[in-house]
Structure formats: structure tokens, C-alpha cells
Tab-separated table of C-alpha atoms and ligand atoms in Angstrom:
chain	number	residue	atom	x	y	z
R	1	MET	CA	-47.744	6.173	33.313
R	2	ASN	CA	-46.887	9.827	32.897
R	3	GLN	CA	-45.170	9.811	36.243
R	4	THR	CA	-43.063	6.751	35.363
R	5	LEU	CA	-41.992	8.370	32.122
R	6	ARG	CA	-40.998	11.366	33.928
R	7	ASN	CA	-38.777	9.305	36.123
R	8	LEU	CA	-36.730	7.851	33.137
R	9	PRO	CA	-33.135	8.886	33.752
R	10	ALA	CA	-31.266	10.955	31.172
R	11	ILE	CA	-28.374	9.378	29.254
R	12	HIS	CA	-25.740	11.495	30.909
R	13	GLU	CA	-27.214	10.478	34.264
R	14	LEU	CA	-26.882	6.810	33.330
R	15	LYS	CA	-23.282	7.394	32.153
R	16	ALA	CA	-22.352	8.710	35.513
R	17	GLU	CA	-23.431	5.386	37.111
R	18	GLU	CA	-20.455	3.365	38.294
R	19	ARG	CA	-21.775	-0.072	37.332
R	20	ILE	CA	-22.381	1.171	33.822
R	21	ASN	CA	-18.884	2.343	33.550
R	22	ASN	CA	-17.771	-0.953	34.874
R	23	LEU	CA	-19.627	-2.689	32.046
R	24	ARG	CA	-18.049	-0.352	29.438
R	25	GLU	CA	-14.586	-1.323	30.659
R	26	LYS	CA	-15.457	-5.054	30.766
R	27	TYR	CA	-16.738	-5.078	27.146
R	28	LYS	CA	-14.258	-2.516	25.907
R	29	ILE	CA	-16.737	-0.473	24.123
R	30	SER	CA	-16.223	3.198	23.037
R	31	GLU	CA	-18.209	6.161	24.564
R	32	ARG	CA	-20.079	6.506	21.328
R	33	VAL	CA	-21.279	2.776	21.289
R	34	LEU	CA	-22.249	3.161	24.891
R	35	THR	CA	-24.347	6.213	24.287
R	36	GLU	CA	-26.050	4.257	21.397
R	37	TYR	CA	-26.780	1.311	23.453
R	38	LEU	CA	-28.163	3.269	26.357
R	39	GLN	CA	-30.372	5.201	24.033
R	40	THR	CA	-31.680	1.930	22.753
R	41	ALA	CA	-32.245	0.509	26.068
R	42	VAL	CA	-34.078	3.770	27.298
R	43	ASP	CA	-36.218	3.611	24.138
R	44	ASP	CA	-37.118	-0.004	24.873
R	45	VAL	CA	-37.996	0.727	28.475
R	46	ARG	CA	-40.151	3.715	27.441
R	47	GLN	CA	-41.987	1.557	25.012
R	48	GLN	CA	-42.675	-1.021	27.653
R	49	ILE	CA	-44.115	1.645	29.896
R	50	ILE	CA	-46.396	2.883	27.125
R	51	ASP	CA	-47.407	-0.604	26.161
R	52	GLY	CA	-47.737	-1.812	29.632
R	53	PRO	CA	-50.922	-1.954	31.847
R	54	LEU	CA	-52.028	1.347	32.821
R	55	ASP	CA	-52.995	0.581	36.433
R	56	ARG	CA	-49.446	-0.307	37.457
R	57	SER	CA	-47.991	1.838	40.240
R	58	PRO	CA	-45.415	4.307	38.844
R	59	LEU	CA	-41.825	3.099	38.867
R	60	ASP	CA	-39.228	5.201	40.518
R	61	ARG	CA	-35.830	6.157	39.075
R	62	GLU	CA	-33.943	3.425	40.849
R	63	GLN	CA	-36.216	0.689	39.316
R	64	LEU	CA	-36.005	2.148	35.880
R	65	THR	CA	-32.313	2.398	36.070
R	66	ASN	CA	-32.247	-1.363	37.080
R	67	ASN	CA	-34.432	-2.100	34.037
R	68	ILE	CA	-32.094	-0.146	31.727
R	69	PHE	CA	-29.118	-1.832	33.113
R	70	GLU	CA	-30.454	-5.249	32.488
R	71	LYS	CA	-31.312	-4.286	28.838
R	72	LEU	CA	-27.627	-3.082	28.468
R	73	ILE	CA	-26.329	-6.319	29.728
R	74	ASP	CA	-28.488	-8.331	27.336
R	75	LYS	CA	-27.218	-6.209	24.470
R	76	LEU	CA	-23.695	-6.506	25.473
R	77	GLY	CA	-24.016	-10.163	26.167
R	78	MET	CA	-24.519	-10.512	22.373
R	79	GLN	CA	-21.027	-9.044	21.970
R	80	GLU	CA	-19.116	-11.667	23.919
R	81	PRO	CA	-15.992	-12.150	21.956
R	82	PHE	CA	-15.807	-15.352	20.015
R	83	ASN	CA	-13.787	-18.341	21.252
R	84	LEU	CA	-12.228	-18.609	17.832
R	85	GLU	CA	-11.167	-15.036	17.041
R	86	ARG	CA	-8.750	-13.506	14.715
R	87	VAL	CA	-5.319	-12.579	15.578
R	88	ILE	CA	-2.338	-10.598	13.897
R	89	ASN	CA	0.355	-13.057	13.111
R	90	ALA	CA	3.657	-11.133	13.399
R	91	THR	CA	5.876	-14.223	13.989
R	92	GLY	CA	6.564	-14.449	10.283
R	93	VAL	CA	5.655	-18.253	10.444
R	94	VAL	CA	3.445	-18.504	7.333
R	95	LEU	CA	1.874	-21.878	8.084
R	96	HIS	CA	1.406	-21.596	11.767
R	97	THR	CA	-0.517	-24.548	12.869
R	98	ASN	CA	-1.645	-22.958	16.132
R	99	LEU	CA	-2.713	-19.880	14.296
R	100	GLY	CA	-4.863	-21.656	11.704
R	101	ARG	CA	-2.363	-22.587	9.062
R	102	ALA	CA	-3.213	-21.283	5.497
R	103	LEU	CA	-5.110	-18.075	4.959
R	104	LEU	CA	-7.772	-18.412	2.144
R	105	SER	CA	-7.605	-16.399	-0.990
R	106	GLU	CA	-10.137	-13.555	-1.582
R	107	GLU	CA	-11.785	-15.721	-4.273
R	108	ALA	CA	-11.988	-18.826	-1.956
R	109	LEU	CA	-13.612	-16.650	0.789
R	110	GLU	CA	-16.030	-15.229	-1.663
R	111	GLN	CA	-16.946	-18.700	-2.945
R	112	LEU	CA	-17.428	-19.968	0.549
R	113	VAL	CA	-19.758	-17.292	1.445
R	114	GLU	CA	-21.646	-17.343	-1.771
R	115	THR	CA	-22.235	-21.081	-1.780
R	116	SER	CA	-23.156	-21.248	1.909
R	117	ARG	CA	-25.438	-18.303	2.324
R	118	GLY	CA	-27.761	-20.077	-0.101
R	119	TYR	CA	-28.320	-23.454	-1.549
R	120	SER	CA	-25.781	-24.971	-3.923
R	121	THR	CA	-25.164	-27.815	-6.437
R	122	LEU	CA	-23.104	-29.792	-3.854
R	123	GLU	CA	-24.659	-33.106	-5.088
R	124	TYR	CA	-26.875	-31.976	-7.802
R	125	GLU	CA	-26.685	-32.053	-11.769
R	126	VAL	CA	-28.481	-28.975	-12.864
R	127	ALA	CA	-28.735	-30.050	-16.543
R	128	THR	CA	-30.306	-33.488	-15.820
R	129	ASN	CA	-32.004	-32.774	-12.417
R	130	GLU	CA	-30.176	-35.871	-11.077
R	131	ARG	CA	-28.242	-36.495	-8.045
R	132	GLY	CA	-24.526	-35.653	-8.613
R	133	SER	CA	-21.305	-36.659	-6.809
R	134	ARG	CA	-19.486	-34.232	-4.647
R	135	HIS	CA	-16.229	-35.709	-5.637
R	136	ARG	CA	-16.667	-34.264	-9.213
R	137	LEU	CA	-16.523	-30.717	-7.958
R	138	VAL	CA	-12.638	-30.616	-7.697
R	139	GLU	CA	-11.637	-33.730	-9.240
R	140	ASP	CA	-11.082	-32.383	-12.715
R	141	TYR	CA	-8.999	-29.536	-11.504
R	142	LEU	CA	-6.794	-31.764	-9.551
R	143	THR	CA	-6.198	-34.135	-12.392
R	144	GLU	CA	-5.506	-31.309	-14.729
R	145	LEU	CA	-3.024	-29.762	-12.188
R	146	THR	CA	-1.274	-32.871	-11.238
R	147	GLY	CA	-1.507	-35.058	-14.343
R	148	ALA	CA	-3.019	-37.922	-12.073
R	149	GLU	CA	-5.982	-40.042	-13.491
R	150	ALA	CA	-8.234	-39.458	-10.686
R	151	ALA	CA	-8.543	-37.663	-7.189
R	152	ILE	CA	-10.546	-37.828	-4.081
R	153	VAL	CA	-10.636	-35.157	-1.148
R	154	VAL	CA	-11.170	-36.042	2.535
R	155	ASN	CA	-11.159	-34.236	5.677
R	156	ASN	CA	-7.361	-33.738	6.190
R	157	ASN	CA	-4.164	-35.514	5.147
R	158	ALA	CA	-4.250	-37.566	8.424
R	159	ALA	CA	-7.545	-38.913	7.307
R	160	ALA	CA	-6.187	-39.548	3.775
R	161	VAL	CA	-3.407	-41.738	5.172
R	162	TYR	CA	-5.930	-43.623	7.222
R	163	LEU	CA	-8.361	-44.109	4.455
R	164	ILE	CA	-5.604	-45.449	1.997
R	165	LEU	CA	-4.201	-47.833	4.688
R	166	LYS	CA	-7.460	-49.140	5.737
R	167	ALA	CA	-8.958	-49.475	2.061
R	168	LEU	CA	-5.723	-50.908	0.416
R	169	ALA	CA	-3.880	-52.683	3.245
R	170	ALA	CA	-6.065	-53.637	6.197
R	171	GLY	CA	-4.976	-57.031	7.493
R	172	GLN	CA	-2.077	-57.043	5.285
R	173	GLU	CA	1.499	-55.590	5.308
R	174	VAL	CA	2.940	-52.084	4.455
R	175	ILE	CA	6.607	-51.736	4.032
R	176	VAL	CA	8.012	-48.317	5.253
R	177	SER	CA	11.666	-47.072	5.598
R	178	ARG	CA	12.574	-46.653	9.277
R	179	GLY	CA	14.004	-43.070	8.425
R	180	GLU	CA	10.447	-42.156	7.514
R	181	LEU	CA	8.512	-43.120	10.545
R	182	VAL	CA	7.623	-39.514	11.428
R	183	GLU	CA	5.515	-37.890	14.089
R	184	ILE	CA	3.714	-34.743	12.931
R	185	GLY	CA	2.706	-32.108	15.463
R	186	GLY	CA	-0.670	-32.783	17.183
R	187	SER	CA	0.197	-36.361	17.872
R	188	PHE	CA	-0.051	-37.951	14.445
R	189	ARG	CA	2.430	-40.845	14.216
R	190	ILE	CA	2.727	-43.031	11.022
R	191	SER	CA	3.213	-46.034	13.225
R	192	GLU	CA	0.096	-45.454	15.249
R	193	ILE	CA	-2.221	-44.451	12.341
R	194	MET	CA	-0.964	-47.703	10.813
R	195	ALA	CA	-1.923	-49.838	13.815
R	196	GLU	CA	-5.339	-48.005	13.899
R	197	SER	CA	-5.939	-49.082	10.315
R	198	ASP	CA	-5.222	-52.699	10.808
R	199	ALA	CA	-2.323	-52.542	8.497
R	200	GLN	CA	0.811	-54.272	9.604
R	201	LEU	CA	3.843	-51.941	9.651
R	202	VAL	CA	7.013	-53.548	8.338
R	203	ASP	CA	9.792	-51.103	8.935
R	204	VAL	CA	12.956	-51.602	6.878
R	205	GLY	CA	16.452	-50.166	6.828
R	206	THR	CA	17.922	-48.055	9.516
R	207	THR	CA	17.256	-44.473	10.885
R	208	ASN	CA	19.816	-42.940	8.452
R	209	LYS	CA	19.998	-45.474	5.600
R	210	THR	CA	17.573	-47.578	3.683
R	211	HIS	CA	18.381	-49.469	0.540
R	212	ILE	CA	16.260	-50.936	-2.099
R	213	ALA	CA	17.365	-54.388	-1.074
R	214	ASP	CA	15.727	-53.643	2.364
R	215	TYR	CA	12.451	-53.396	0.709
R	216	GLU	CA	13.039	-56.341	-1.477
R	217	GLN	CA	13.814	-58.569	1.392
R	218	ALA	CA	10.780	-57.444	3.368
R	219	LEU	CA	8.331	-58.355	0.532
R	220	THR	CA	6.003	-61.392	1.474
R	221	GLU	CA	2.734	-62.847	0.192
R	222	GLU	CA	1.024	-60.364	2.785
R	223	THR	CA	2.537	-57.187	1.457
R	224	ALA	CA	-0.082	-54.807	0.103
R	225	LEU	CA	1.691	-51.536	-0.213
R	226	LEU	CA	4.973	-49.888	-0.341
R	227	MET	CA	4.691	-46.619	1.417
R	228	LYS	CA	6.915	-43.430	1.343
R	229	VAL	CA	6.403	-40.797	3.875
R	230	HIS	CA	7.667	-37.086	3.472
R	231	LYS	CA	9.873	-36.302	6.412
R	232	SER	CA	8.171	-32.921	6.733
R	233	ASN	CA	9.236	-31.592	10.049
R	234	PHE	CA	12.807	-32.860	10.239
R	235	ALA	CA	15.833	-33.606	8.153
R	236	ILE	CA	18.428	-36.311	8.383
R	237	VAL	CA	21.897	-34.965	7.539
R	238	GLY	CA	25.231	-36.591	7.189
R	239	PHE	CA	25.626	-40.305	6.302
R	240	THR	CA	22.308	-40.989	4.815
R	241	GLU	CA	20.755	-42.905	2.012
R	242	GLU	CA	17.077	-42.959	0.995
R	243	VAL	CA	15.440	-45.136	-1.840
R	244	THR	CA	14.031	-42.996	-4.598
R	245	ALA	CA	10.755	-43.482	-6.524
R	246	ASP	CA	12.968	-44.475	-9.717
R	247	GLU	CA	14.182	-47.568	-7.605
R	248	LEU	CA	10.870	-48.245	-5.772
R	249	ILE	CA	8.514	-48.211	-8.583
R	250	PRO	CA	10.105	-50.961	-10.770
R	251	LEU	CA	10.431	-53.227	-7.710
R	252	ALA	CA	6.651	-52.601	-6.921
R	253	LYS	CA	5.699	-53.133	-10.449
R	254	SER	CA	7.433	-56.440	-10.616
R	255	TYR	CA	5.279	-57.643	-7.588
R	256	ASN	CA	2.152	-55.892	-8.856
R	257	LEU	CA	2.027	-53.672	-5.798
R	258	PRO	CA	1.093	-50.044	-5.575
R	259	VAL	CA	3.394	-47.353	-4.328
R	260	TYR	CA	1.854	-44.730	-2.043
R	261	GLU	CA	3.698	-41.484	-1.002
R	262	ASP	CA	2.402	-39.302	1.889
R	263	LEU	CA	3.706	-36.055	0.617
R	264	GLY	CA	2.706	-34.116	3.842
R	265	SER	CA	2.667	-30.685	2.359
R	266	GLY	CA	2.456	-31.303	-1.329
R	267	THR	CA	2.925	-28.318	-3.488
R	268	LEU	CA	1.611	-27.548	-6.781
R	269	TYR	CA	3.800	-24.510	-7.032
R	270	ASP	CA	7.480	-24.766	-7.768
R	271	PHE	CA	9.227	-22.873	-4.890
R	272	ARG	CA	12.551	-23.896	-6.257
R	273	LYS	CA	12.309	-21.327	-8.834
R	274	HIS	CA	12.640	-18.691	-6.253
R	275	LYS	CA	15.533	-20.732	-4.686
R	276	ILE	CA	13.347	-21.682	-1.802
R	277	GLY	CA	13.730	-25.206	-0.509
R	278	ASP	CA	13.884	-28.347	-2.425
R	279	GLU	CA	10.295	-29.606	-2.491
R	280	PRO	CA	9.249	-31.629	-5.556
R	281	THR	CA	5.874	-30.719	-6.799
R	282	VAL	CA	2.980	-33.111	-6.740
R	283	GLN	CA	3.004	-33.174	-10.581
R	284	GLU	CA	6.571	-34.360	-10.591
R	285	ARG	CA	5.647	-37.180	-8.210
R	286	VAL	CA	2.848	-38.235	-10.272
R	287	ALA	CA	5.017	-38.203	-13.478
R	288	ALA	CA	7.686	-40.309	-11.629
R	289	GLY	CA	5.015	-43.079	-11.463
R	290	ILE	CA	3.884	-43.103	-7.893
R	291	ASP	CA	0.405	-44.715	-7.891
R	292	LEU	CA	-1.147	-42.848	-5.004
R	293	ILE	CA	-0.153	-39.503	-3.287
R	294	SER	CA	-1.759	-37.619	-0.450
R	295	PHE	CA	-1.155	-34.269	0.879
R	296	SER	CA	-2.763	-31.425	2.975
R	297	GLY	CA	-5.091	-28.785	1.652
R	298	ASP	CA	-4.057	-26.195	4.114
R	299	LYS	CA	-0.141	-26.496	3.989
R	300	LEU	CA	1.719	-25.387	0.956
R	301	LEU	CA	-1.346	-25.646	-1.284
R	302	GLY	CA	-2.873	-22.749	0.667
R	303	GLY	CA	-6.580	-23.799	0.765
R	304	PRO	CA	-8.907	-25.074	3.411
R	305	GLN	CA	-8.121	-27.967	5.710
R	306	ALA	CA	-8.414	-31.095	3.584
R	307	GLY	CA	-6.573	-34.219	2.568
R	308	VAL	CA	-6.115	-34.503	-1.203
R	309	ILE	CA	-5.399	-37.881	-2.772
R	310	VAL	CA	-4.332	-38.126	-6.418
R	311	GLY	CA	-3.321	-41.267	-8.282
R	312	LYS	CA	-4.283	-44.089	-10.534
R	313	LYS	CA	-8.000	-44.501	-11.108
R	314	GLN	CA	-8.169	-48.169	-9.978
R	315	TYR	CA	-6.953	-47.245	-6.443
R	316	ILE	CA	-8.864	-43.951	-6.204
R	317	ASP	CA	-12.129	-45.899	-7.215
R	318	GLN	CA	-11.471	-48.218	-4.350
R	319	LEU	CA	-11.096	-45.411	-1.991
R	320	LYS	CA	-14.270	-43.588	-3.269
R	321	SER	CA	-16.336	-46.764	-2.735
R	322	HIS	CA	-14.967	-47.441	0.682
R	323	GLN	CA	-17.374	-46.936	3.730
R	324	LEU	CA	-14.713	-44.683	5.401
R	325	ALA	CA	-14.905	-42.299	2.397
R	326	ARG	CA	-18.376	-41.397	3.653
R	327	VAL	CA	-17.063	-41.046	7.210
R	328	LEU	CA	-14.235	-38.683	6.032
R	329	ARG	CA	-16.018	-36.813	3.521
R	330	VAL	CA	-15.729	-32.940	3.281
R	331	ASP	CA	-18.516	-30.484	3.236
R	332	LYS	CA	-19.363	-27.668	0.898
R	333	LEU	CA	-17.255	-25.103	2.916
R	334	THR	CA	-14.144	-27.167	2.050
R	335	LEU	CA	-15.199	-27.944	-1.508
R	336	GLY	CA	-16.273	-24.418	-2.390
R	337	SER	CA	-13.067	-22.897	-1.049
R	338	LEU	CA	-10.805	-25.697	-2.292
R	339	GLU	CA	-12.200	-25.201	-5.944
R	340	ALA	CA	-11.592	-21.536	-5.866
R	341	THR	CA	-7.997	-22.137	-4.561
R	342	LEU	CA	-7.300	-24.779	-7.285
R	343	LYS	CA	-8.656	-22.245	-10.001
R	344	ALA	CA	-5.946	-19.820	-9.075
R	345	TYR	CA	-3.380	-22.518	-9.852
R	346	VAL	CA	-5.108	-23.379	-13.023
R	347	ARG	CA	-4.873	-19.668	-14.047
R	348	GLY	CA	-1.203	-19.638	-13.282
R	349	ARG	CA	-1.903	-16.927	-10.509
R	350	ALA	CA	-0.979	-18.786	-7.390
R	351	ALA	CA	1.800	-16.470	-6.401
R	352	GLU	CA	-0.422	-13.471	-6.815
R	353	GLU	CA	-3.683	-14.862	-5.383
R	354	ILE	CA	-2.850	-17.545	-2.743
R	355	PRO	CA	-1.818	-15.849	0.549
R	356	THR	CA	0.329	-18.870	1.469
R	357	VAL	CA	2.445	-18.860	-1.655
R	358	LYS	CA	2.405	-15.010	-1.818
R	359	HIS	CA	3.863	-14.877	1.809
R	360	ILE	CA	6.601	-17.482	1.234
R	361	VAL	CA	7.811	-15.926	-1.935
R	362	LYS	CA	7.393	-12.403	-0.569
R	363	SER	CA	10.664	-10.551	-1.067
R	364	ALA	CA	12.797	-9.278	1.774
R	365	LEU	CA	12.656	-5.717	0.101
R	366	MET	CA	8.855	-5.755	0.292
R	367	ILE	CA	8.897	-6.953	3.972
R	368	LYS	CA	11.441	-4.246	4.801
R	369	ARG	CA	9.117	-1.463	3.316
R	370	ASP	CA	6.278	-2.699	5.493
R	371	ALA	CA	8.528	-2.791	8.502
R	372	GLU	CA	9.808	0.774	7.853
R	373	GLN	CA	6.273	1.990	7.322
R	374	PHE	CA	5.337	0.608	10.815
R	375	VAL	CA	8.358	2.193	12.545
R	376	ASN	CA	7.607	5.553	10.863
R	377	GLU	CA	4.110	5.537	11.826
R	378	LEU	CA	5.146	4.887	15.517
R	379	LEU	CA	7.934	7.307	15.502
R	380	ALA	CA	5.528	10.066	14.411
R	381	LYS	CA	3.827	9.653	17.857
R	382	GLU	CA	5.567	10.113	21.194
R	383	THR	CA	5.789	6.556	22.835
R	384	GLY	CA	7.933	4.532	25.031
R	385	PHE	CA	9.129	2.297	22.274
R	386	THR	CA	12.527	2.015	20.824
R	387	LEU	CA	12.305	0.439	17.360
R	388	GLU	CA	14.951	-0.795	14.961
R	389	VAL	CA	14.561	-2.545	11.564
R	390	ALA	CA	16.949	-5.410	11.301
R	391	LYS	CA	17.672	-8.342	8.980
R	392	ASP	CA	16.620	-11.778	9.983
R	393	SER	CA	15.004	-14.938	8.754
R	394	SER	CA	11.486	-16.412	8.788
R	395	LYS	CA	10.084	-20.064	8.714
R	396	VAL	CA	7.536	-21.467	6.496
R	397	GLY	CA	6.140	-23.556	9.388
R	398	GLY	CA	3.452	-26.230	9.438
R	399	GLY	CA	6.027	-29.042	9.306
R	400	THR	CA	7.223	-27.889	5.859
R	401	MET	CA	10.663	-27.105	4.653
R	402	PRO	CA	12.113	-27.218	8.087
R	403	GLU	CA	15.609	-26.223	6.833
R	404	VAL	CA	14.547	-23.230	4.864
R	405	ALA	CA	15.408	-19.793	6.309
R	406	LEU	CA	13.478	-17.188	4.331
R	407	GLU	CA	15.315	-13.882	4.318
R	408	THR	CA	13.363	-11.198	5.985
R	409	TYR	CA	13.303	-8.064	7.909
R	410	VAL	CA	12.062	-7.607	11.349
R	411	VAL	CA	11.220	-4.730	13.679
R	412	ARG	CA	13.091	-5.076	17.067
R	413	VAL	CA	11.015	-3.496	19.844
R	414	THR	CA	11.758	-2.583	23.384
R	415	HIS	CA	9.714	-0.508	25.780
R	416	GLU	CA	10.929	1.889	28.473
R	417	THR	CA	8.849	0.241	31.208
R	418	LEU	CA	7.961	-3.163	29.876
R	419	SER	CA	10.103	-6.263	29.634
R	420	SER	CA	9.895	-8.221	26.337
R	421	ASP	CA	7.818	-10.852	27.860
R	422	GLY	CA	5.481	-8.161	29.525
R	423	LEU	CA	5.081	-6.317	26.162
R	424	ALA	CA	4.434	-9.667	24.301
R	425	ARG	CA	1.771	-10.290	27.031
R	426	GLU	CA	0.161	-6.968	26.679
R	427	LEU	CA	0.058	-7.411	22.788
R	428	ARG	CA	-1.675	-10.755	23.313
R	429	LEU	CA	-4.354	-9.288	25.477
R	430	LEU	CA	-5.460	-6.660	22.957
R	431	ASP	CA	-8.963	-6.917	21.420
R	432	VAL	CA	-7.270	-8.240	18.302
R	433	PRO	CA	-4.228	-10.080	19.888
R	434	ILE	CA	-0.944	-9.564	18.309
R	435	ILE	CA	1.313	-12.655	18.268
R	436	VAL	CA	5.129	-11.829	18.086
R	437	ARG	CA	8.434	-13.468	18.400
R	438	LEU	CA	10.756	-13.043	21.353
R	439	GLN	CA	14.394	-12.819	21.273
R	440	ARG	CA	16.164	-11.970	24.424
R	441	GLU	CA	15.188	-8.451	25.552
R	442	PHE	CA	13.498	-7.822	22.167
R	443	VAL	CA	9.960	-8.295	20.869
R	444	LEU	CA	10.484	-9.105	17.060
R	445	LEU	CA	7.806	-8.272	14.516
R	446	ASP	CA	8.262	-10.197	11.239
R	447	PHE	CA	6.251	-8.410	8.532
R	448	ARG	CA	6.257	-11.456	6.113
R	449	THR	CA	2.894	-12.461	7.687
R	450	VAL	CA	1.351	-9.213	8.617
R	451	ILE	CA	-1.356	-8.757	6.025
R	452	ALA	CA	-2.405	-5.281	4.729
R	453	ARG	CA	-5.645	-5.166	6.656
R	454	ASP	CA	-3.651	-5.670	9.968
R	455	MET	CA	-1.318	-2.763	9.339
R	456	ASN	CA	-3.392	-0.021	11.193
R	457	LEU	CA	-4.609	-2.423	13.745
R	458	LEU	CA	-0.980	-3.238	14.667
R	459	VAL	CA	0.029	0.483	15.040
R	460	ASP	CA	-3.269	1.105	17.074
R	461	GLY	CA	-2.525	-1.943	19.327
R	462	PHE	CA	0.943	-0.761	20.094
R	463	LEU	CA	-0.137	2.737	20.856
R	464	ALA	CA	-2.777	1.341	23.146
R	465	VAL	CA	-0.218	-0.854	24.910
R	466	ASP	CA	2.013	2.128	25.407
R	467	GLU	CA	-0.662	4.262	26.786
R	468	ARG	CA	-1.579	1.602	29.231
R	469	ALA	CA	1.969	1.064	30.328
R	470	ARG	CA	2.445	4.815	31.037
R	471	ILE	CA	-0.374	5.124	33.571
O	501	LIG	C1	1.056	-32.541	7.983
O	501	LIG	C2	1.269	-34.027	7.775
O	501	LIG	C3	0.251	-34.913	7.865
O	501	LIG	C4	-1.045	-34.625	8.442
O	501	LIG	O1	-1.793	-33.693	7.632
O	501	LIG	P1	-2.931	-33.008	8.166
O	501	LIG	O2	-3.586	-32.334	6.850
O	501	LIG	O3	-2.420	-31.956	9.146
O	501	LIG	O4	-3.919	-33.916	8.710
O	501	LIG	C5	0.522	-36.161	7.547
O	501	LIG	N1	1.710	-36.706	7.029
O	501	LIG	C6	2.669	-35.887	6.843
O	501	LIG	C7	4.000	-36.331	6.298
O	501	LIG	C8	2.556	-34.447	7.185
O	501	LIG	O5	3.594	-33.594	6.904
């Protein structure tokens, strides 16, 4: 045993091993972390030798190094990067569907962790020791905020559309304007979801114009629902006409039929007061008399992925008791973070606390300040970058407010040896990938979506890319 212990290699000897250096490069760990891991591996092997059977023949240096090497691989294996990893969004697109749409508020994150680390009152009434309903967790907030009689939350807005059509119109007809038969990114088509739900689509009007008479003529004994769909990701301009709720609701009432509107984004916050877009709020649509409204939890609302349905109690009750409601139900992660998100609206603090709202209303001046700070930090170092702050515009994204151009400032970057494509690629390959916009020979960084905790990482990332490009 003593002989074996004497053969244990020293840390500095291990560090000189080529295969250990290769590992360090592969896993991108620092010198300090490598030393720490090697020390642990050596300690483990030493303990094994001490604990091991005494009659074993002594191990030589080579065998011990192999042992240590395996332990190091085990340890590093646990450090494999996650498949779902964080990135820095420097595109300026606030609701970037490919990058995860809405960021959660601090309170939503805390609530998510708090109610998931331990047990929770997901379906439990503390006062009576009885089973509770998960629907109740957010329903009061939703009715208070929107003025609706009742609410239910499902997995996402696509699920909300499906549930409503299935529960209220399966085997019957649903009238929709031809100008509203949208396809949302990720292959969600109103016509197809309708077919899937066994409701019969009756499209009326033309692409650019639909009149109230078109709806009226399409009404039959089989009609179950009049549906309106928010155009979301496109706009029809020019010679157009659309039937408003004011016209549709009296017609529906006279035939005793409900009107359902898929609002897509659905905002509780009035962006028009910042002169941004022309989105009606959910509460306005409820006040207009629409019977059922559905919208996404992770678009303009700025919460977790969810489909929120608000409306008249008689219809919401039908949805709640449908078998599909169980299939599409949300879990505690969604309900906990959604409740916290809604609370910020109740307090009137959405523009301060909800990242999505905050980023959309973020002033160009604030963005310019962040852009300049980044430029100054890089200019303080000697690099191959040429940087310039310039006026530009950002998009809301997520199929919301497609026509809105938010005034912003970007940093235009070129590098002495990298093309814009090459630079963008190097930035994507960083430990924390940086996702940018490209414009001809420039890489553009839009600081609308660069959050405070990303600022230092962004600078470090650029320095690392520059250093690599120089050697
Ligand atoms: C985005 C959108 C949907 C789908 O919502 P998800 O929450 O992504 O499922 C459905 N309808 C419209 C009009 C939309 O804009």
C-alpha cells in the first residue's frame, strides 16, 4: 500500500499530461477548476488505496494515472452542457419564439421555485382539508383583470382553440371570415385545428373584405359558433373591410349563438398609451361583449406558456367539465408563475416587473445608454472590432404587432479578420451563445433584449472571440 501511495502522481505532473489538457479544452474549464477536480480525483484514488485489500500488488504510476483520468472524466461528464441552455438575445426581438418567448418576472421565478421545491396547495384547501380545484388558483385574478365572469387556463393558446372548438362546436359549424384563416409559426393553422376538432369550418367573405351580411347568409341550423381570429403575424392593407364585434354580437345574440375570439397575443397592458401598436386589451374585448376570448400566456402577457380562456360562465363551465380539459391541463410550474405574473398586473406594476412589457416600452434613450456602455467597455481594450452606435428599429416578435417598428439603437460591429457571418457564428459557439442580427457586412446588437445580467457576459464573449480570431 505504501508503495502504491508513493507512486501517486503530483497535480503538476498530471497537468502536463496531454490527454488531461485535451479534456480541459473539450469541457472548457479553467485552470483553477481543473486543479480542483484533479485534487478531488487524486484524493478519491488515495482513499481507495487505503480502503482497498492490503494484499494487492502495488500499482505503478501509469495505472494510477489511468485511474485518476477516469475519475476526472466521470466528474466532467456531469458537466455536460444542457440541451436547453441559456443564450443572450441581442436580436432586439422581444418575443422570440425560437429563443423561448417571454422571460418570467423575478416574482414568477421565485414562486416557481418556491412551490416546486416543496409540496404545494395545487389541489388542496388548507382551511377545510378538502380537495381543491387547480382552476381556482388564477381564476379570480383573471376575472378581476379582464372583467370576465369566469376563466380557465390550458397548456397553450393552440390548446385553448382546440378545446373551445371541440367542446362547443364538434359536429357543428363554425363561421370564420376568410381574411382571418391564419397560419401561425410552428404549423398552427385555424383551418386544420378546426378539422382536427370535428367542427365544420364555414369560411365567409373574401381575403380582403368580409361584411356582416356574409356571416348572416352562412348561418344555418348547424351553426354552433361565430369565431374571430386575430391576424397576429400579418396585416391586410388597402381595400379592406372587417366585421367588428359591435356588428357581430347583435347578430349572434339574435340567433342565440356565442361569439369566440382567438386574440392570439392578448394583452392586459395598454401599449397604445406609449403609442405602440393598435392592440385592444383583453378587458376591452370582454367589455365589447365577446362571449369567449383566448390568448397566449407567453406572448404579450409575459408569463409562462399557457392558453388563457376568459368569458361567460356558462361556456367556461362547459370547457371545465369537458374531458379534454383534463388532457390539456396545466401543472404547478405554470400556475405558480402565472399567478405571480398576474399579480404584477393587479398591482399595476406590469411595466416595471414583467420583462416582456418592460422591453417593449423600453425607451430608445435607455437602449442607447446600454449600447454606449458596451462600446466603451470594448474600446477600453485593444481588439479587432470596429464599433458604432446607430439608430434602428426592433420588432416585438412572436407573431404580435407585425407592423410595429420600435425605435431603438444598435451597435454595428465589424471585425478586422472575421466576416459578419463568421463573427455571428463565433458568437453562437460561445459557452453562453450570443444571438445577433446580421445586416450586410455588419453584426448588429440590439440592446432592447439584452438584460442586465447579460452585459458582462456579452463583453467577455466578444473579447474571447476576438482573442481566438487573432491567433
Ligand atoms: C400565437 C397564436 C396562437 C397559438 O398560441 P400558442 O400559445 O403559441 O399555442 C393561436 N392563435 C393565434 C391568433 C396566435 O397568434
